[in-house]
PDB file of C-alpha atoms in Angstrom:
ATOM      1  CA  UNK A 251     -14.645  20.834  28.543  1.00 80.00           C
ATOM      2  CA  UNK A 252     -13.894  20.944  24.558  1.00 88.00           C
ATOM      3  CA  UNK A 253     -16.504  20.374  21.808  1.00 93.00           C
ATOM      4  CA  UNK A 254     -15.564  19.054  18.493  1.00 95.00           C
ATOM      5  CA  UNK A 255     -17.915  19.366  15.613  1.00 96.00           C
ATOM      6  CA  UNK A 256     -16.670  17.643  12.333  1.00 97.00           C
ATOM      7  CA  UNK A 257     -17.741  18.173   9.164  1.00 97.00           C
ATOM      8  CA  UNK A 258     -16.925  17.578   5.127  1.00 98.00           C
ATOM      9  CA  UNK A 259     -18.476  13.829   5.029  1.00 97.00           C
ATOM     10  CA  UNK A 260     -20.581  13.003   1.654  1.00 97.00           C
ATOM     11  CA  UNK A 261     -20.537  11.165  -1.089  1.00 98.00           C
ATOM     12  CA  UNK A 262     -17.573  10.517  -3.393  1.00 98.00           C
ATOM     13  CA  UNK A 263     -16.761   8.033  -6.060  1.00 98.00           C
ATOM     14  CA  UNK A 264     -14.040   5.378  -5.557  1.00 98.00           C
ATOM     15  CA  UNK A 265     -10.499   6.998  -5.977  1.00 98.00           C
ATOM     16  CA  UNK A 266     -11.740  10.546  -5.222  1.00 98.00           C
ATOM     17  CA  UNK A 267     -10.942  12.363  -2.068  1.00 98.00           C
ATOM     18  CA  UNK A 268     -12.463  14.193   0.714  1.00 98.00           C
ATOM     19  CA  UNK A 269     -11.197  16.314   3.372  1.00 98.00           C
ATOM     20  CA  UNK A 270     -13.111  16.301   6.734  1.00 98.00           C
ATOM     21  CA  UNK A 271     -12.397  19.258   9.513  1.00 98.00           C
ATOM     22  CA  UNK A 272     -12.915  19.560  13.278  1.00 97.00           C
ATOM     23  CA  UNK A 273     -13.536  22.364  15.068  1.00 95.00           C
ATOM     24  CA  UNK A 274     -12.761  22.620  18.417  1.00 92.00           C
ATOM     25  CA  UNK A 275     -13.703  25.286  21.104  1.00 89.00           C
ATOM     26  CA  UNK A 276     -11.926  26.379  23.979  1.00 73.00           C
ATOM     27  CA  UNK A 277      -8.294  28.190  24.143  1.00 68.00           C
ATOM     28  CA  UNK A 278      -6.637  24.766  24.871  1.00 78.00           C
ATOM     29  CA  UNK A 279      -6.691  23.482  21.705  1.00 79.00           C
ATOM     30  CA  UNK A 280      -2.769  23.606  21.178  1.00 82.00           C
ATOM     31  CA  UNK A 281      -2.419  21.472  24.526  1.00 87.00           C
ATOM     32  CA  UNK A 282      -4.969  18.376  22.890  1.00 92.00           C
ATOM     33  CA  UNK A 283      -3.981  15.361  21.045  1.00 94.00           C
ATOM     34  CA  UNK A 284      -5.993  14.692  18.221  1.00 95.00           C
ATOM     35  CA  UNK A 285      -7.256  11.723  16.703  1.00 97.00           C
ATOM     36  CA  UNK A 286      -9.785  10.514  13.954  1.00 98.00           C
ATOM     37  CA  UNK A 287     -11.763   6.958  13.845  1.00 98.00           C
ATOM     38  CA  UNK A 288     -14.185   5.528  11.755  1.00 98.00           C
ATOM     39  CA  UNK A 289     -17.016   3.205  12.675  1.00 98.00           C
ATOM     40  CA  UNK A 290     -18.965   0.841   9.928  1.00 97.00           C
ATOM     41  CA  UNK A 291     -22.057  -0.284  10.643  1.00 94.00           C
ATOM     42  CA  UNK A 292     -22.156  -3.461  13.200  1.00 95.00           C
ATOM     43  CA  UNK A 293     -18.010  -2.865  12.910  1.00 97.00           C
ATOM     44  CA  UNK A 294     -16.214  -1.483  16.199  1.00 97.00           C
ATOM     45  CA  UNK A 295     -14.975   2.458  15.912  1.00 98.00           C
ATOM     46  CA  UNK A 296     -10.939   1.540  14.520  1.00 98.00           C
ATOM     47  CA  UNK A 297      -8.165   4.137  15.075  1.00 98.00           C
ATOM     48  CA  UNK A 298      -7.449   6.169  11.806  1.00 98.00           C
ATOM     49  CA  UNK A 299      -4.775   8.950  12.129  1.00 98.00           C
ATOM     50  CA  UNK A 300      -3.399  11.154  14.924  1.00 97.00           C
ATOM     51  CA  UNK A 301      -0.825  14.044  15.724  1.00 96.00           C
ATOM     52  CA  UNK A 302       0.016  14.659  19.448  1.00 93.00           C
ATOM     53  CA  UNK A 303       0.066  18.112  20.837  1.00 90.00           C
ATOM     54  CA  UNK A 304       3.511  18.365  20.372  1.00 89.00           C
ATOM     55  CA  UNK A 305       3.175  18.025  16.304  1.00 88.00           C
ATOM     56  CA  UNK A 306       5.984  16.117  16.610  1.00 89.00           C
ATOM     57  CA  UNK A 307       4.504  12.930  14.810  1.00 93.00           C
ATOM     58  CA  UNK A 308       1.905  11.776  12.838  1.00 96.00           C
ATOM     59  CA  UNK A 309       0.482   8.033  13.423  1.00 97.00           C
ATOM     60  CA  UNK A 310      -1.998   5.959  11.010  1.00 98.00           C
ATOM     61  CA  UNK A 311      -3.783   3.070  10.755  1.00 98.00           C
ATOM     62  CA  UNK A 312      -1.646   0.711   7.712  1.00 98.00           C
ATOM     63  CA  UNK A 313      -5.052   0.881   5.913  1.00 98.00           C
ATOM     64  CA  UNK A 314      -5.144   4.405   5.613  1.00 98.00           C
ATOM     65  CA  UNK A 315      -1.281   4.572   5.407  1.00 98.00           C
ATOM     66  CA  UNK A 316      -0.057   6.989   2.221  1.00 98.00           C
ATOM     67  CA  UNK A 317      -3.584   8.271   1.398  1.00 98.00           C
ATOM     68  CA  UNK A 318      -5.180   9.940   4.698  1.00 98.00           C
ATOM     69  CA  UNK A 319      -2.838  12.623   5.961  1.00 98.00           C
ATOM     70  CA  UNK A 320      -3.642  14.679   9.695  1.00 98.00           C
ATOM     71  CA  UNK A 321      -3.114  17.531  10.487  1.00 96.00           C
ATOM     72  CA  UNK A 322      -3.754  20.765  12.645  1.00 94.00           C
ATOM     73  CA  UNK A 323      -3.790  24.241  12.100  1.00 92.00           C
ATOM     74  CA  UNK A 324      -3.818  26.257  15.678  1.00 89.00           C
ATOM     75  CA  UNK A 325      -4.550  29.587  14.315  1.00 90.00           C
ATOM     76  CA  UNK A 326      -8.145  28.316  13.804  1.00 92.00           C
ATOM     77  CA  UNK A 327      -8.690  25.241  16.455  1.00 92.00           C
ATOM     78  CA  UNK A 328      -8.925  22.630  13.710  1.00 94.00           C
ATOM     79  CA  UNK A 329      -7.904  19.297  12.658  1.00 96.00           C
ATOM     80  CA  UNK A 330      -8.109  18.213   9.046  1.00 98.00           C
ATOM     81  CA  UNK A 331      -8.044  14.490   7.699  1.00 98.00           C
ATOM     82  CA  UNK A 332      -7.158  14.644   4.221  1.00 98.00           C
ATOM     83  CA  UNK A 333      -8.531  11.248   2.314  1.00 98.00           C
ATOM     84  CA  UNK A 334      -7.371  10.907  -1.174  1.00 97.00           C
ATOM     85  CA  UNK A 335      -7.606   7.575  -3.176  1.00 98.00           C
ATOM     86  CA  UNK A 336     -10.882   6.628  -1.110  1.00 98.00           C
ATOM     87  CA  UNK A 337     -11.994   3.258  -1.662  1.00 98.00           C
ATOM     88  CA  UNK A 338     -15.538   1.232  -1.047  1.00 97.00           C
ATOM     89  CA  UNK A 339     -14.133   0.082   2.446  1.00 97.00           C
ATOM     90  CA  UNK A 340     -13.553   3.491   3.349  1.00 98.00           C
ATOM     91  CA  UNK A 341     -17.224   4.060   3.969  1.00 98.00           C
ATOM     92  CA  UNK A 342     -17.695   5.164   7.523  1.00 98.00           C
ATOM     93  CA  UNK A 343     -18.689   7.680  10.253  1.00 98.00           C
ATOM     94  CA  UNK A 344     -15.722   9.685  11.156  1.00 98.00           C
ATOM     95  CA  UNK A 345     -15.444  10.566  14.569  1.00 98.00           C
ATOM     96  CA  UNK A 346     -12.488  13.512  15.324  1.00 97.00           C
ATOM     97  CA  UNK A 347     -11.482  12.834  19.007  1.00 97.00           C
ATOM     98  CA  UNK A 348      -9.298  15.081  21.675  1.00 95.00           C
ATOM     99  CA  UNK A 349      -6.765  13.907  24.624  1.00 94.00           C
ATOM    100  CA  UNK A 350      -5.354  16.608  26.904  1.00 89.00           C
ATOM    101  CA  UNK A 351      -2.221  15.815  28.978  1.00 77.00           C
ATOM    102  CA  UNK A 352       0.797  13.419  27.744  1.00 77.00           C
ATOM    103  CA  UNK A 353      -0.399  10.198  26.401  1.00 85.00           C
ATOM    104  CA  UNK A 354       1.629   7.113  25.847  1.00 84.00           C
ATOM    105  CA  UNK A 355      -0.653   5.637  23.014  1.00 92.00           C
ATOM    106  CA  UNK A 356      -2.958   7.955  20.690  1.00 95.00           C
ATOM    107  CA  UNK A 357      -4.502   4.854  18.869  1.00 96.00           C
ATOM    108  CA  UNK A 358      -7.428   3.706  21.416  1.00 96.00           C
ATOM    109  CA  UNK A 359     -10.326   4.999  22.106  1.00 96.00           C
ATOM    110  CA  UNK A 360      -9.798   5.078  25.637  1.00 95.00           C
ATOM    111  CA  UNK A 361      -7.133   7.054  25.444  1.00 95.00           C
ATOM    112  CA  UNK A 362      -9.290  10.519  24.353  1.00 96.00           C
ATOM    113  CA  UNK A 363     -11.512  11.826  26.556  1.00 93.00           C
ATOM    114  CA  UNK A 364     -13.933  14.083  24.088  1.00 94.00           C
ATOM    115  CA  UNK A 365     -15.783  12.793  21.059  1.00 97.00           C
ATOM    116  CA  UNK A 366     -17.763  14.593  18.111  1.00 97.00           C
ATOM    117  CA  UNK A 367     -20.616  13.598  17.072  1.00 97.00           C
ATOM    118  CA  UNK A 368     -19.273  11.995  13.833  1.00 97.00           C
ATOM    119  CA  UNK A 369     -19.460  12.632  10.090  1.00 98.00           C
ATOM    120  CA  UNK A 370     -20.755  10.054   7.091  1.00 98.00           C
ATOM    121  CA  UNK A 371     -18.606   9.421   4.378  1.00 98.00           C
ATOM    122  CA  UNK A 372     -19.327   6.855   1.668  1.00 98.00           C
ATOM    123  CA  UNK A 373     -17.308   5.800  -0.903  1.00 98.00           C
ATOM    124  CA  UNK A 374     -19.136   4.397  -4.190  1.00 97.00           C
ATOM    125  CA  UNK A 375     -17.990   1.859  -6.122  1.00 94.00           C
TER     126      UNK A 375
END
Protein backbone atom coordinates (compact mmCIF):
# COMPACT_ATOMS: atom_id res chain seq x y z
CA UNK A 1 0.00 0.00 0.00
CA UNK A 2 1.54 3.71 -0.61
CA UNK A 3 -0.07 6.98 0.58
CA UNK A 4 0.51 10.17 -1.19
CA UNK A 5 -0.31 13.41 0.47
CA UNK A 6 0.22 16.55 -1.79
CA UNK A 7 0.53 19.78 -0.84
CA UNK A 8 1.67 23.61 -2.01
CA UNK A 9 -1.89 24.47 -3.78
CA UNK A 10 -3.15 28.28 -3.15
CA UNK A 11 -3.69 31.16 -4.68
CA UNK A 12 -1.46 32.87 -7.24
CA UNK A 13 -1.88 35.59 -9.76
CA UNK A 14 -1.79 34.87 -13.52
CA UNK A 15 1.91 34.36 -14.70
CA UNK A 16 3.18 33.45 -11.19
CA UNK A 17 4.21 30.01 -10.22
CA UNK A 18 3.67 27.39 -7.71
CA UNK A 19 5.35 24.30 -6.85
CA UNK A 20 3.19 21.42 -5.43
CA UNK A 21 5.00 18.22 -3.57
CA UNK A 22 3.95 14.63 -2.82
CA UNK A 23 4.93 12.68 -0.24
CA UNK A 24 4.88 9.24 -0.40
CA UNK A 25 5.33 6.50 2.33
CA UNK A 26 6.65 3.21 2.10
CA UNK A 27 10.41 2.09 1.04
CA UNK A 28 9.18 1.46 -2.58
CA UNK A 29 9.04 4.70 -3.65
CA UNK A 30 12.05 4.40 -6.19
CA UNK A 31 10.13 1.33 -7.86
CA UNK A 32 6.64 3.81 -8.54
CA UNK A 33 5.80 5.77 -11.53
CA UNK A 34 4.57 9.00 -10.82
CA UNK A 35 2.07 11.09 -12.26
CA UNK A 36 0.10 14.43 -11.61
CA UNK A 37 -3.63 15.37 -12.95
CA UNK A 38 -5.82 18.06 -12.50
CA UNK A 39 -9.59 18.03 -12.30
CA UNK A 40 -11.90 21.38 -12.89
CA UNK A 41 -15.03 21.45 -11.64
CA UNK A 42 -17.78 19.37 -13.81
CA UNK A 43 -14.34 18.74 -16.14
CA UNK A 44 -12.91 15.01 -16.16
CA UNK A 45 -9.37 14.56 -14.06
CA UNK A 46 -6.75 15.20 -17.50
CA UNK A 47 -3.18 13.78 -17.38
CA UNK A 48 -0.58 16.56 -16.50
CA UNK A 49 3.09 15.37 -16.20
CA UNK A 50 4.88 12.10 -15.34
CA UNK A 51 8.44 10.45 -14.86
CA UNK A 52 8.58 6.59 -14.79
CA UNK A 53 10.56 4.81 -12.19
CA UNK A 54 13.31 4.53 -14.31
CA UNK A 55 13.79 8.59 -14.54
CA UNK A 56 14.48 7.95 -17.81
CA UNK A 57 11.74 10.39 -19.29
CA UNK A 58 9.58 12.97 -18.51
CA UNK A 59 5.96 13.15 -20.32
CA UNK A 60 3.38 16.25 -20.33
CA UNK A 61 0.26 17.21 -21.30
CA UNK A 62 0.96 20.01 -24.62
CA UNK A 63 -0.96 22.44 -22.31
CA UNK A 64 1.36 22.32 -19.64
CA UNK A 65 4.29 21.71 -22.10
CA UNK A 66 7.49 24.27 -21.27
CA UNK A 67 6.00 25.63 -18.00
CA UNK A 68 5.18 22.55 -15.54
CA UNK A 69 8.33 20.52 -15.04
CA UNK A 70 8.23 16.81 -12.80
CA UNK A 71 10.30 15.59 -10.99
CA UNK A 72 11.46 13.23 -8.06
CA UNK A 73 13.85 13.35 -5.47
CA UNK A 74 14.32 9.63 -3.78
CA UNK A 75 16.30 10.71 -0.88
CA UNK A 76 13.00 12.09 0.55
CA UNK A 77 9.98 10.00 -1.26
CA UNK A 78 8.73 13.03 -3.17
CA UNK A 79 7.52 14.24 -6.38
CA UNK A 80 7.50 17.92 -7.23
CA UNK A 81 5.41 19.67 -10.11
CA UNK A 82 6.96 22.85 -10.75
CA UNK A 83 4.19 25.39 -12.45
CA UNK A 84 5.61 28.58 -13.64
CA UNK A 85 3.71 30.98 -16.06
CA UNK A 86 0.26 29.76 -14.49
CA UNK A 87 -2.62 30.93 -16.28
CA UNK A 88 -6.64 31.30 -15.40
CA UNK A 89 -7.19 27.75 -17.03
CA UNK A 90 -4.75 26.35 -14.83
CA UNK A 91 -7.15 26.42 -11.93
CA UNK A 92 -7.59 22.93 -10.63
CA UNK A 93 -7.29 20.18 -7.97
CA UNK A 94 -4.05 18.46 -8.41
CA UNK A 95 -4.07 14.98 -7.77
CA UNK A 96 -0.19 13.29 -7.51
CA UNK A 97 -0.77 9.58 -8.51
CA UNK A 98 1.66 6.28 -8.17
CA UNK A 99 2.02 3.04 -10.59
CA UNK A 100 4.27 0.21 -9.41
CA UNK A 101 5.52 -2.35 -11.99
CA UNK A 102 6.40 -1.48 -15.84
CA UNK A 103 3.74 0.46 -17.51
CA UNK A 104 3.30 0.96 -21.18
CA UNK A 105 1.35 4.35 -20.89
CA UNK A 106 1.76 6.80 -17.74
CA UNK A 107 -0.96 9.26 -19.11
CA UNK A 108 -4.41 7.52 -17.90
CA UNK A 109 -5.80 7.28 -14.97
CA UNK A 110 -6.19 3.74 -15.10
CA UNK A 111 -2.94 3.14 -15.41
CA UNK A 112 -1.96 4.22 -11.44
CA UNK A 113 -3.20 2.38 -8.89
CA UNK A 114 -2.89 5.00 -5.71
CA UNK A 115 -4.36 8.47 -5.58
CA UNK A 116 -3.91 11.52 -3.06
CA UNK A 117 -6.37 13.24 -1.95
CA UNK A 118 -5.71 16.30 -4.20
CA UNK A 119 -4.55 19.90 -3.77
CA UNK A 120 -6.48 23.39 -4.97
CA UNK A 121 -4.72 25.66 -7.00
CA UNK A 122 -6.29 28.75 -8.56
CA UNK A 123 -4.94 30.96 -10.81
CA UNK A 124 -6.41 34.70 -10.80
CA UNK A 125 -6.80 36.65 -13.54
Amino acid sequence: QVQLVESGGGLVQAGGSLRLSCATSGRTFSTYSLGWFRQAPGEERQFVAAIPWTNSYTVYADSVKGRFTISRDTSKNTVYLQMGSLKPDDTAVYYCAAAGGLRSQLSRTWDYDYWGQGTQVTVSS
